[in-house]
Amino acid sequence: MGIGMSKVVKFGGSSLASAEQFEKVGNIIRADEERRYVVPSAPGKRFKDDEKVTDMLYACYRLAEEGKDFKGKLGEIRARYREIIEGLGLSLSLEEEFRVIEQNFQDMAGSDYAASRGEYLNGIIMADYLGYEFIDAASVICFDESGAFDAEKTDGLLSLRLSACERAVVPGFYGAYPDGRVKTFSRGGSDVTGSIVAKAVKADVYENWTDVSGFLIADPRIIDQPEGIETITYRELRELSYMGASVLHEDAIFPVRQEGIPINIRNTNAPEDNGTWIVGSTCQKSKYVITGIAGKKGFCSINIEKDMMNSEIGFGRKILQAFEENGISFEHVPSGIDTMTVYVHQDEFMHKEQKVVAAIHRLCNPDVIDIESDLALIAVVGRGMKSTRGTAGRIFSALAHSNINVKMIDQGSSELNIIIGVANDDFEDAIKAVYDIFVITRL
Ligand code: ASP
């Protein structure tokens, strides 16, 4: 690794969708010489109804698999790259690369290979444009035979490779099996690559550039122009992303978290904005008691009652066993003296419902089983809650004022979040009520 500070910068698809976007990215990188390692996504949408190159590649490969003519589609993809190269005035040609890709599609190289070409080709352009070295991710990001990411092997290889390299471009989203076949992460996986690269070079910061100025306190589809989050901890973010807040791939947190490297979410279209800082721990208070609100619809609750349940050791385990036997994971399990309720995802549970009920009867012999569907769970998350009295009280009085019936309450003992269950129909109003009380009126 070269001496001095280094930043790993990952750019999302919309930041690299056209030559004009590439130029913005180039300016950002050149503005700070510590931005030495660049992880690009494939070109994303240029406008609302545009197609992402990754989706085009999947569709193109499907044609090849079906034995249909895929060359037209591949030509459209080639045109996307040509437009970028010409727009940037580069003399680079990808003709040979496309010849190889066409041949590999014909030879059924696999849909992971196909999808990965989006990042691969964009990486070649980016390296040429910046004058950085290009490193094929297939040579440094490793998966094992079973397809699991091999963190240790990757870290060894990547840190060695990058130590010899002052500035480099490593395309996101893919790596390779031990036999060299290409394997991708799940969709949005360039975020994960960025995190892995940041860990390998022990970067000072992992900057993740996208098309929004960081995380927002609540979903902008529900709250009109919600405020942004300046600083959030990994743990808070994990809670919020689990409940549906998306900006960053869920798995992108782990590699940098191990090294204590902060992530800075930034906006390519507004580089002057500070964005959101995601950190291990901080003494910075969040502006409000809560850091964020997120939630999901589509849960079911299965309420089980049995007299003297409390004195029967192992009852809870047996109930959960009924879910485990059917391959269903549970979300929350609030309980009373003679009752226990299990919250599950409706779409996972629905078609196995009667099997689970039968298993509960067989294993626990309950008095009553009640099932309720169309429920939503909302997570109110904030490191500030621990030191503030009355947070729960404020949430519930806000919900009561909005005429919302609370069906479930769950506060983890970490006091980092409070989970509330409401009817699907009350979901949006509940989020508005909580946002209003903490951020707008601050009563
Ligand atoms: N291009 C891939 C996708 O669309 C990966 C990424 O952008 O992170 O999912």
Short mmCIF file of C-alpha atoms and ligand atoms in Angstrom, two decimals:
data_model
loop_
_atom_site.label_atom_id
_atom_site.label_comp_id
_atom_site.label_asym_id
_atom_site.label_seq_id
_atom_site.Cartn_x
_atom_site.Cartn_y
_atom_site.Cartn_z
CA MET A 1 0.00 0.00 0.00
CA GLY A 2 1.27 3.45 -0.79
CA ILE A 3 2.03 5.66 2.16
CA GLY A 4 -0.46 8.13 3.51
CA MET A 5 -4.16 8.43 3.82
CA SER A 6 -6.44 6.63 1.45
CA LYS A 7 -10.10 6.73 0.64
CA VAL A 8 -12.01 4.06 -1.20
CA VAL A 9 -14.69 5.56 -3.39
CA LYS A 10 -17.56 3.51 -4.73
CA PHE A 11 -19.88 4.98 -7.36
CA GLY A 12 -23.37 3.64 -7.96
CA GLY A 13 -24.99 3.03 -11.34
CA SER A 14 -26.74 6.37 -11.71
CA SER A 15 -23.43 8.14 -11.00
CA LEU A 16 -21.95 6.34 -14.02
CA ALA A 17 -24.88 6.17 -16.39
CA SER A 18 -23.54 8.60 -18.99
CA ALA A 19 -20.41 10.50 -20.04
CA GLU A 20 -21.76 13.55 -18.24
CA GLN A 21 -22.04 11.57 -15.00
CA PHE A 22 -18.56 10.13 -15.52
CA GLU A 23 -17.23 13.67 -15.73
CA LYS A 24 -18.80 14.56 -12.39
CA VAL A 25 -17.19 11.45 -10.93
CA GLY A 26 -13.83 12.35 -12.44
CA ASN A 27 -14.03 15.81 -10.86
CA ILE A 28 -14.88 14.31 -7.48
CA ILE A 29 -11.95 11.90 -7.62
CA ARG A 30 -9.49 14.52 -8.81
CA ALA A 31 -10.59 16.96 -6.12
CA ASP A 32 -8.99 14.83 -3.41
CA GLU A 33 -5.81 12.90 -4.02
CA GLU A 34 -6.58 10.54 -1.18
CA ARG A 35 -9.34 9.04 -3.35
CA ARG A 36 -7.04 6.32 -4.59
CA TYR A 37 -9.15 3.20 -4.95
CA VAL A 38 -12.27 3.36 -7.08
CA VAL A 39 -15.06 0.78 -7.20
CA PRO A 40 -17.57 1.39 -10.03
CA SER A 41 -21.01 -0.13 -10.60
CA ALA A 42 -22.39 -0.80 -14.07
CA PRO A 43 -24.11 2.10 -15.86
CA GLY A 44 -27.52 2.64 -14.31
CA LYS A 45 -30.54 4.58 -15.48
CA ARG A 46 -30.01 7.86 -17.33
CA PHE A 47 -33.64 8.83 -16.90
CA LYS A 48 -36.67 7.44 -15.06
CA ASP A 49 -37.77 4.74 -17.50
CA ASP A 50 -34.32 3.86 -18.74
CA GLU A 51 -32.89 0.34 -18.37
CA LYS A 52 -29.90 -0.49 -16.17
CA VAL A 53 -27.09 -2.19 -18.05
CA THR A 54 -27.12 -5.03 -15.49
CA ASP A 55 -30.78 -5.74 -16.32
CA MET A 56 -30.00 -5.59 -20.04
CA LEU A 57 -27.21 -8.14 -19.55
CA TYR A 58 -29.48 -10.53 -17.66
CA ALA A 59 -32.12 -10.21 -20.40
CA CYS A 60 -29.53 -10.67 -23.13
CA TYR A 61 -28.12 -13.79 -21.53
CA ARG A 62 -31.63 -15.22 -21.12
CA LEU A 63 -32.07 -14.93 -24.89
CA ALA A 64 -28.79 -16.78 -25.38
CA GLU A 65 -29.91 -19.51 -22.99
CA GLU A 66 -33.17 -19.91 -24.86
CA GLY A 67 -31.22 -20.31 -28.06
CA LYS A 68 -32.68 -17.06 -29.41
CA ASP A 69 -30.81 -14.30 -31.17
CA PHE A 70 -29.11 -12.20 -28.49
CA LYS A 71 -26.88 -10.14 -30.73
CA GLY A 72 -29.33 -7.27 -31.09
CA LYS A 73 -29.57 -6.87 -27.35
CA LEU A 74 -25.82 -7.11 -26.97
CA GLY A 75 -25.56 -4.38 -29.60
CA GLU A 76 -27.74 -2.12 -27.43
CA ILE A 77 -25.41 -2.71 -24.50
CA ARG A 78 -22.39 -2.00 -26.65
CA ALA A 79 -24.03 1.28 -27.70
CA ARG A 80 -24.41 2.32 -24.06
CA TYR A 81 -20.67 1.97 -23.51
CA ARG A 82 -19.81 3.54 -26.84
CA GLU A 83 -21.85 6.59 -25.89
CA ILE A 84 -19.83 6.96 -22.68
CA ILE A 85 -16.45 6.43 -24.35
CA GLU A 86 -17.21 8.89 -27.15
CA GLY A 87 -18.73 11.41 -24.76
CA LEU A 88 -15.52 11.36 -22.73
CA GLY A 89 -13.40 11.65 -25.87
CA LEU A 90 -11.40 8.50 -25.06
CA SER A 91 -9.62 6.51 -27.73
CA LEU A 92 -10.37 3.25 -25.95
CA SER A 93 -12.05 0.45 -27.91
CA LEU A 94 -14.09 -2.34 -26.29
CA GLU A 95 -14.61 -4.21 -29.57
CA GLU A 96 -12.33 -7.09 -28.58
CA GLU A 97 -13.98 -7.34 -25.16
CA PHE A 98 -17.40 -7.57 -26.80
CA ARG A 99 -16.19 -10.26 -29.16
CA VAL A 100 -15.09 -12.34 -26.15
CA ILE A 101 -18.38 -11.66 -24.32
CA GLU A 102 -20.42 -12.72 -27.35
CA GLN A 103 -18.45 -15.95 -27.58
CA ASN A 104 -18.84 -16.65 -23.86
CA PHE A 105 -22.60 -16.03 -24.06
CA GLN A 106 -22.72 -18.54 -26.87
CA ASP A 107 -20.76 -20.99 -24.71
CA MET A 108 -23.21 -20.55 -21.79
CA ALA A 109 -20.78 -18.91 -19.37
CA GLY A 110 -23.59 -18.38 -16.85
CA SER A 111 -25.83 -15.49 -15.83
CA ASP A 112 -23.41 -14.35 -13.11
CA TYR A 113 -20.71 -13.97 -15.73
CA ALA A 114 -23.16 -12.10 -17.95
CA ALA A 115 -24.26 -9.67 -15.24
CA SER A 116 -20.70 -9.04 -14.08
CA ARG A 117 -19.68 -7.64 -17.47
CA GLY A 118 -21.53 -4.43 -16.61
CA GLU A 119 -19.06 -3.56 -13.86
CA TYR A 120 -16.10 -5.12 -15.67
CA LEU A 121 -16.47 -2.92 -18.75
CA ASN A 122 -17.29 0.18 -16.74
CA GLY A 123 -14.14 -0.47 -14.70
CA ILE A 124 -12.03 -0.60 -17.86
CA ILE A 125 -13.46 2.74 -19.01
CA MET A 126 -13.02 4.30 -15.58
CA ALA A 127 -9.37 3.17 -15.34
CA ASP A 128 -8.64 4.54 -18.79
CA TYR A 129 -10.38 7.83 -18.03
CA LEU A 130 -8.57 8.36 -14.73
CA GLY A 131 -5.23 6.87 -15.73
CA TYR A 132 -5.50 4.37 -12.85
CA GLU A 133 -4.57 0.70 -12.97
CA PHE A 134 -7.41 -1.73 -13.73
CA ILE A 135 -7.67 -4.82 -11.51
CA ASP A 136 -10.16 -7.48 -12.58
CA ALA A 137 -12.25 -8.34 -9.50
CA ALA A 138 -12.22 -12.01 -10.56
CA SER A 139 -8.54 -12.11 -9.64
CA VAL A 140 -8.91 -10.67 -6.14
CA ILE A 141 -12.46 -11.23 -4.80
CA CYS A 142 -12.82 -14.89 -3.85
CA PHE A 143 -15.77 -17.20 -3.27
CA ASP A 144 -15.44 -20.79 -2.04
CA GLU A 145 -16.76 -23.85 -3.90
CA SER A 146 -20.15 -23.52 -2.26
CA GLY A 147 -20.47 -19.91 -3.42
CA ALA A 148 -19.90 -18.28 -0.03
CA PHE A 149 -17.69 -15.20 0.03
CA ASP A 150 -14.21 -16.13 1.28
CA ALA A 151 -13.30 -13.11 3.39
CA GLU A 152 -9.91 -14.31 4.56
CA LYS A 153 -8.53 -15.39 1.20
CA THR A 154 -9.83 -12.20 -0.42
CA ASP A 155 -8.34 -9.96 2.22
CA GLY A 156 -4.91 -11.60 1.86
CA LEU A 157 -4.90 -11.41 -1.94
CA LEU A 158 -6.41 -7.98 -2.22
CA SER A 159 -4.23 -6.26 0.34
CA LEU A 160 -1.13 -7.75 -1.26
CA ARG A 161 -2.23 -6.73 -4.74
CA LEU A 162 -3.20 -3.21 -3.73
CA SER A 163 -0.05 -2.67 -1.69
CA ALA A 164 1.80 -2.64 -4.98
CA CYS A 165 -0.54 -0.14 -6.46
CA GLU A 166 -0.84 3.54 -5.71
CA ARG A 167 -4.15 4.04 -7.53
CA ALA A 168 -6.51 1.44 -8.93
CA VAL A 169 -10.00 0.67 -10.19
CA VAL A 170 -11.59 -2.56 -8.96
CA PRO A 171 -15.01 -3.21 -10.51
CA GLY A 172 -17.80 -3.96 -8.05
CA PHE A 173 -20.36 -6.75 -7.74
CA TYR A 174 -18.36 -9.85 -8.69
CA GLY A 175 -15.47 -12.15 -7.94
CA ALA A 176 -14.70 -15.76 -8.80
CA TYR A 177 -14.94 -19.34 -7.55
CA PRO A 178 -11.63 -21.16 -6.94
CA ASP A 179 -11.87 -22.60 -10.48
CA GLY A 180 -12.06 -19.09 -11.94
CA ARG A 181 -15.75 -19.03 -12.88
CA VAL A 182 -17.33 -15.66 -12.19
CA LYS A 183 -19.73 -15.29 -9.28
CA THR A 184 -21.65 -12.15 -8.32
CA PHE A 185 -22.92 -10.88 -4.99
CA SER A 186 -26.65 -10.26 -4.75
CA ARG A 187 -28.08 -7.20 -6.52
CA GLY A 188 -26.58 -3.92 -5.39
CA GLY A 189 -23.44 -5.84 -4.45
CA SER A 190 -20.91 -3.23 -5.59
CA ASP A 191 -21.45 -1.67 -2.16
CA VAL A 192 -20.06 -4.89 -0.70
CA THR A 193 -17.01 -4.82 -2.97
CA GLY A 194 -16.31 -1.24 -1.89
CA SER A 195 -16.39 -2.27 1.73
CA ILE A 196 -14.08 -5.23 1.10
CA VAL A 197 -11.58 -3.03 -0.73
CA ALA A 198 -11.71 -0.44 2.08
CA LYS A 199 -10.94 -3.16 4.60
CA ALA A 200 -8.07 -4.56 2.52
CA VAL A 201 -6.27 -1.21 2.21
CA LYS A 202 -7.24 -0.16 5.75
CA ALA A 203 -8.75 2.97 4.27
CA ASP A 204 -9.45 6.01 6.38
CA VAL A 205 -12.90 6.36 4.86
CA TYR A 206 -15.17 4.35 2.59
CA GLU A 207 -17.04 6.89 0.51
CA ASN A 208 -20.15 5.53 -1.12
CA TRP A 209 -21.36 7.90 -3.84
CA THR A 210 -24.95 7.62 -4.96
CA ASP A 211 -27.78 9.89 -6.10
CA VAL A 212 -29.10 10.98 -2.70
CA SER A 213 -27.39 13.03 -0.01
CA GLY A 214 -27.36 10.21 2.53
CA PHE A 215 -29.94 8.52 4.68
CA LEU A 216 -33.16 10.24 5.54
CA ILE A 217 -34.93 10.03 8.89
CA ALA A 218 -37.96 8.49 7.20
CA ASP A 219 -39.07 7.23 3.81
CA PRO A 220 -39.65 10.21 1.46
CA ARG A 221 -42.55 8.34 -0.13
CA ILE A 222 -44.36 8.71 3.19
CA ILE A 223 -42.94 11.91 4.65
CA ASP A 224 -42.68 14.96 2.45
CA GLN A 225 -39.02 16.02 2.30
CA PRO A 226 -37.79 14.34 5.46
CA GLU A 227 -34.62 15.61 7.09
CA GLY A 228 -31.35 13.80 6.47
CA ILE A 229 -29.33 11.86 9.03
CA GLU A 230 -25.89 13.34 9.68
CA THR A 231 -24.37 10.54 11.72
CA ILE A 232 -25.62 7.03 12.37
CA THR A 233 -23.97 4.04 14.01
CA TYR A 234 -23.56 0.69 12.25
CA ARG A 235 -25.97 -0.85 14.74
CA GLU A 236 -28.65 1.75 14.17
CA LEU A 237 -28.24 1.39 10.44
CA ARG A 238 -28.54 -2.35 10.67
CA GLU A 239 -31.87 -1.97 12.46
CA LEU A 240 -33.15 0.51 9.91
CA SER A 241 -31.96 -1.40 6.84
CA TYR A 242 -33.44 -4.58 8.17
CA MET A 243 -36.73 -2.76 8.33
CA GLY A 244 -36.53 -1.61 4.76
CA ALA A 245 -34.48 1.59 4.66
CA SER A 246 -32.36 1.07 1.57
CA VAL A 247 -29.46 3.09 0.28
CA LEU A 248 -26.66 0.69 1.05
CA HIS A 249 -26.50 -3.10 0.57
CA GLU A 250 -27.05 -4.77 3.96
CA ASP A 251 -23.83 -6.81 3.78
CA ALA A 252 -21.70 -3.75 3.05
CA ILE A 253 -21.46 -2.91 6.71
CA PHE A 254 -19.59 -5.98 7.92
CA PRO A 255 -16.10 -5.72 6.35
CA VAL A 256 -15.54 -2.07 7.31
CA ARG A 257 -17.16 -2.50 10.69
CA GLN A 258 -14.47 -5.02 11.63
CA GLU A 259 -11.82 -2.39 10.95
CA GLY A 260 -13.72 0.55 12.38
CA ILE A 261 -13.65 2.35 9.02
CA PRO A 262 -16.45 4.92 8.70
CA ILE A 263 -18.70 4.96 5.65
CA ASN A 264 -19.66 8.31 4.18
CA ILE A 265 -22.72 8.24 1.90
CA ARG A 266 -22.42 11.09 -0.63
CA ASN A 267 -24.33 12.49 -3.57
CA THR A 268 -22.54 12.64 -6.95
CA ASN A 269 -25.01 15.27 -8.10
CA ALA A 270 -24.48 17.44 -5.00
CA PRO A 271 -20.87 16.80 -3.92
CA GLU A 272 -20.92 19.82 -1.59
CA ASP A 273 -23.41 18.05 0.71
CA ASN A 274 -21.82 16.29 3.68
CA GLY A 275 -24.05 13.24 3.33
CA THR A 276 -24.41 10.68 6.10
CA TRP A 277 -21.57 9.30 8.23
CA ILE A 278 -21.93 5.70 9.34
CA VAL A 279 -19.61 5.05 12.27
CA GLY A 280 -18.80 2.45 14.92
CA SER A 281 -19.56 4.66 17.84
CA THR A 282 -19.77 8.35 18.34
CA CYS A 283 -20.18 10.95 21.01
CA GLN A 284 -22.08 13.06 18.51
CA LYS A 285 -25.64 13.31 19.64
CA SER A 286 -28.20 12.87 16.93
CA LYS A 287 -30.16 16.02 16.32
CA TYR A 288 -33.34 14.41 17.58
CA VAL A 289 -33.98 11.69 20.14
CA ILE A 290 -34.60 9.31 17.31
CA THR A 291 -32.15 8.70 14.50
CA GLY A 292 -34.59 7.16 12.05
CA ILE A 293 -37.88 5.39 11.44
CA ALA A 294 -38.42 2.50 9.05
CA GLY A 295 -40.97 -0.22 8.67
CA LYS A 296 -42.46 -2.94 6.58
CA LYS A 297 -45.94 -4.18 5.84
CA GLY A 298 -47.06 -7.74 5.39
CA PHE A 299 -46.68 -9.57 8.69
CA CYS A 300 -48.89 -12.11 10.42
CA SER A 301 -49.22 -12.73 14.12
CA ILE A 302 -49.96 -16.17 15.50
CA ASN A 303 -51.24 -15.91 19.02
CA ILE A 304 -51.14 -19.06 21.12
CA GLU A 305 -52.94 -19.41 24.43
CA LYS A 306 -52.75 -22.14 27.01
CA ASP A 307 -53.70 -22.08 30.66
CA MET A 308 -50.68 -22.37 32.96
CA MET A 309 -48.35 -21.85 30.01
CA ASN A 310 -45.95 -20.05 32.32
CA SER A 311 -45.27 -23.14 34.40
CA GLU A 312 -44.57 -25.43 31.48
CA ILE A 313 -40.84 -25.42 30.88
CA GLY A 314 -39.93 -25.64 27.20
CA PHE A 315 -43.26 -24.38 25.92
CA GLY A 316 -41.72 -21.47 24.03
CA ARG A 317 -39.12 -23.69 22.44
CA LYS A 318 -41.78 -26.12 21.23
CA ILE A 319 -43.80 -23.33 19.65
CA LEU A 320 -40.78 -22.02 17.83
CA GLN A 321 -39.93 -25.55 16.78
CA ALA A 322 -43.22 -25.68 14.87
CA PHE A 323 -42.00 -22.71 12.81
CA GLU A 324 -38.49 -24.07 12.46
CA GLU A 325 -39.75 -27.42 11.17
CA ASN A 326 -41.50 -25.52 8.39
CA GLY A 327 -38.51 -23.37 7.53
CA ILE A 328 -40.11 -20.13 8.71
CA SER A 329 -38.08 -17.52 10.56
CA PHE A 330 -39.77 -15.41 13.19
CA GLU A 331 -39.48 -11.67 13.67
CA HIS A 332 -40.70 -11.03 17.21
CA VAL A 333 -42.13 -13.08 20.02
CA PRO A 334 -43.90 -10.96 22.63
CA SER A 335 -45.42 -13.02 25.43
CA GLY A 336 -47.80 -12.86 28.38
CA ILE A 337 -48.37 -15.22 31.26
CA ASP A 338 -50.50 -17.68 29.36
CA THR A 339 -50.00 -16.37 25.84
CA MET A 340 -47.25 -16.13 23.32
CA THR A 341 -47.43 -14.39 19.95
CA VAL A 342 -45.16 -15.08 17.05
CA TYR A 343 -44.71 -12.50 14.29
CA VAL A 344 -43.75 -13.85 10.87
CA HIS A 345 -43.61 -12.63 7.28
CA GLN A 346 -47.01 -13.17 5.74
CA ASP A 347 -45.69 -14.34 2.37
CA GLU A 348 -43.44 -16.96 4.01
CA PHE A 349 -46.16 -18.16 6.32
CA MET A 350 -49.35 -18.10 4.24
CA HIS A 351 -48.94 -21.26 2.20
CA LYS A 352 -47.62 -23.22 5.19
CA GLU A 353 -50.19 -21.91 7.64
CA GLN A 354 -52.11 -25.11 8.32
CA LYS A 355 -48.93 -27.18 8.58
CA VAL A 356 -47.61 -24.82 11.25
CA VAL A 357 -50.91 -24.87 13.12
CA ALA A 358 -50.92 -28.68 13.05
CA ALA A 359 -47.35 -28.74 14.32
CA ILE A 360 -48.20 -26.38 17.19
CA HIS A 361 -51.11 -28.64 18.15
CA ARG A 362 -48.92 -31.72 18.01
CA LEU A 363 -46.05 -30.18 19.95
CA CYS A 364 -47.82 -27.99 22.51
CA ASN A 365 -51.47 -28.88 22.70
CA PRO A 366 -52.64 -25.25 23.11
CA ASP A 367 -56.14 -24.05 24.11
CA VAL A 368 -56.50 -21.42 21.38
CA ILE A 369 -54.60 -20.37 18.27
CA ASP A 370 -55.52 -17.03 16.70
CA ILE A 371 -54.04 -15.78 13.47
CA GLU A 372 -54.12 -12.16 12.35
CA SER A 373 -52.82 -10.96 9.02
CA ASP A 374 -52.03 -7.66 7.28
CA LEU A 375 -49.92 -6.21 10.03
CA ALA A 376 -47.04 -3.78 9.74
CA LEU A 377 -43.96 -3.44 11.92
CA ILE A 378 -42.30 -0.09 12.48
CA ALA A 379 -38.87 0.36 14.04
CA VAL A 380 -38.16 3.63 15.80
CA VAL A 381 -34.38 3.64 16.15
CA GLY A 382 -32.06 5.92 18.07
CA ARG A 383 -28.95 5.74 20.22
CA GLY A 384 -30.35 8.79 22.02
CA MET A 385 -33.27 6.82 23.45
CA LYS A 386 -31.13 5.21 26.10
CA SER A 387 -30.49 8.46 27.87
CA THR A 388 -33.87 10.08 27.33
CA ARG A 389 -36.87 9.46 29.50
CA GLY A 390 -40.35 9.29 28.04
CA THR A 391 -39.50 8.22 24.49
CA ALA A 392 -41.96 5.34 24.52
CA GLY A 393 -44.55 7.59 26.12
CA ARG A 394 -44.16 10.14 23.35
CA ILE A 395 -44.46 7.51 20.65
CA PHE A 396 -47.63 6.06 22.08
CA SER A 397 -49.33 9.33 22.83
CA ALA A 398 -48.60 10.44 19.26
CA LEU A 399 -50.13 7.25 17.93
CA ALA A 400 -53.15 7.58 20.21
CA HIS A 401 -53.70 11.15 19.00
CA SER A 402 -53.72 9.85 15.45
CA ASN A 403 -56.27 7.20 16.39
CA ILE A 404 -53.90 4.34 15.71
CA ASN A 405 -54.30 1.12 17.58
CA VAL A 406 -50.98 -0.37 18.68
CA LYS A 407 -51.04 -4.15 18.45
CA MET A 408 -47.55 -4.94 19.64
CA ILE A 409 -44.67 -3.23 21.40
CA ASP A 410 -41.17 -4.59 21.66
CA GLN A 411 -38.20 -2.75 23.09
CA GLY A 412 -34.86 -4.51 22.99
CA SER A 413 -32.87 -4.26 26.19
CA SER A 414 -30.18 -2.37 24.26
CA GLU A 415 -32.72 0.47 24.19
CA LEU A 416 -31.66 1.17 20.66
CA ASN A 417 -35.05 0.67 19.14
CA ILE A 418 -38.73 0.28 19.82
CA ILE A 419 -40.71 -1.91 17.48
CA ILE A 420 -44.41 -1.22 17.09
CA GLY A 421 -46.97 -3.45 15.38
CA VAL A 422 -49.97 -1.78 13.72
CA ALA A 423 -52.48 -2.71 11.01
CA ASN A 424 -51.15 -2.38 7.45
CA ASP A 425 -53.74 0.35 6.85
CA ASP A 426 -52.34 2.44 9.70
CA PHE A 427 -48.73 2.09 8.56
CA GLU A 428 -48.23 5.44 6.81
CA ASP A 429 -50.17 7.41 9.43
CA ALA A 430 -48.18 5.81 12.22
CA ILE A 431 -44.88 6.81 10.62
CA LYS A 432 -46.18 10.35 10.08
CA ALA A 433 -47.27 10.58 13.71
CA VAL A 434 -43.88 9.45 15.05
CA TYR A 435 -41.94 11.69 12.66
CA ASP A 436 -44.13 14.62 13.60
CA ILE A 437 -43.69 14.26 17.35
CA PHE A 438 -39.90 13.87 17.27
CA VAL A 439 -38.83 15.98 14.32
CA ILE A 440 -41.45 18.58 13.56
CA THR A 441 -43.25 19.60 16.73
CA ARG A 442 -40.62 18.09 19.07
CA LEU A 443 -43.17 18.06 21.87
N1 ASP B 1 -24.96 -3.49 -11.10
C1 ASP B 1 -25.41 -4.36 -10.05
C2 ASP B 1 -26.89 -4.19 -9.82
O1 ASP B 1 -27.56 -3.48 -10.57
C3 ASP B 1 -24.63 -4.19 -8.80
C4 ASP B 1 -24.57 -2.80 -8.24
O2 ASP B 1 -24.91 -1.83 -8.92
O3 ASP B 1 -24.18 -2.66 -7.08
O4 ASP B 1 -27.44 -4.80 -8.95
#
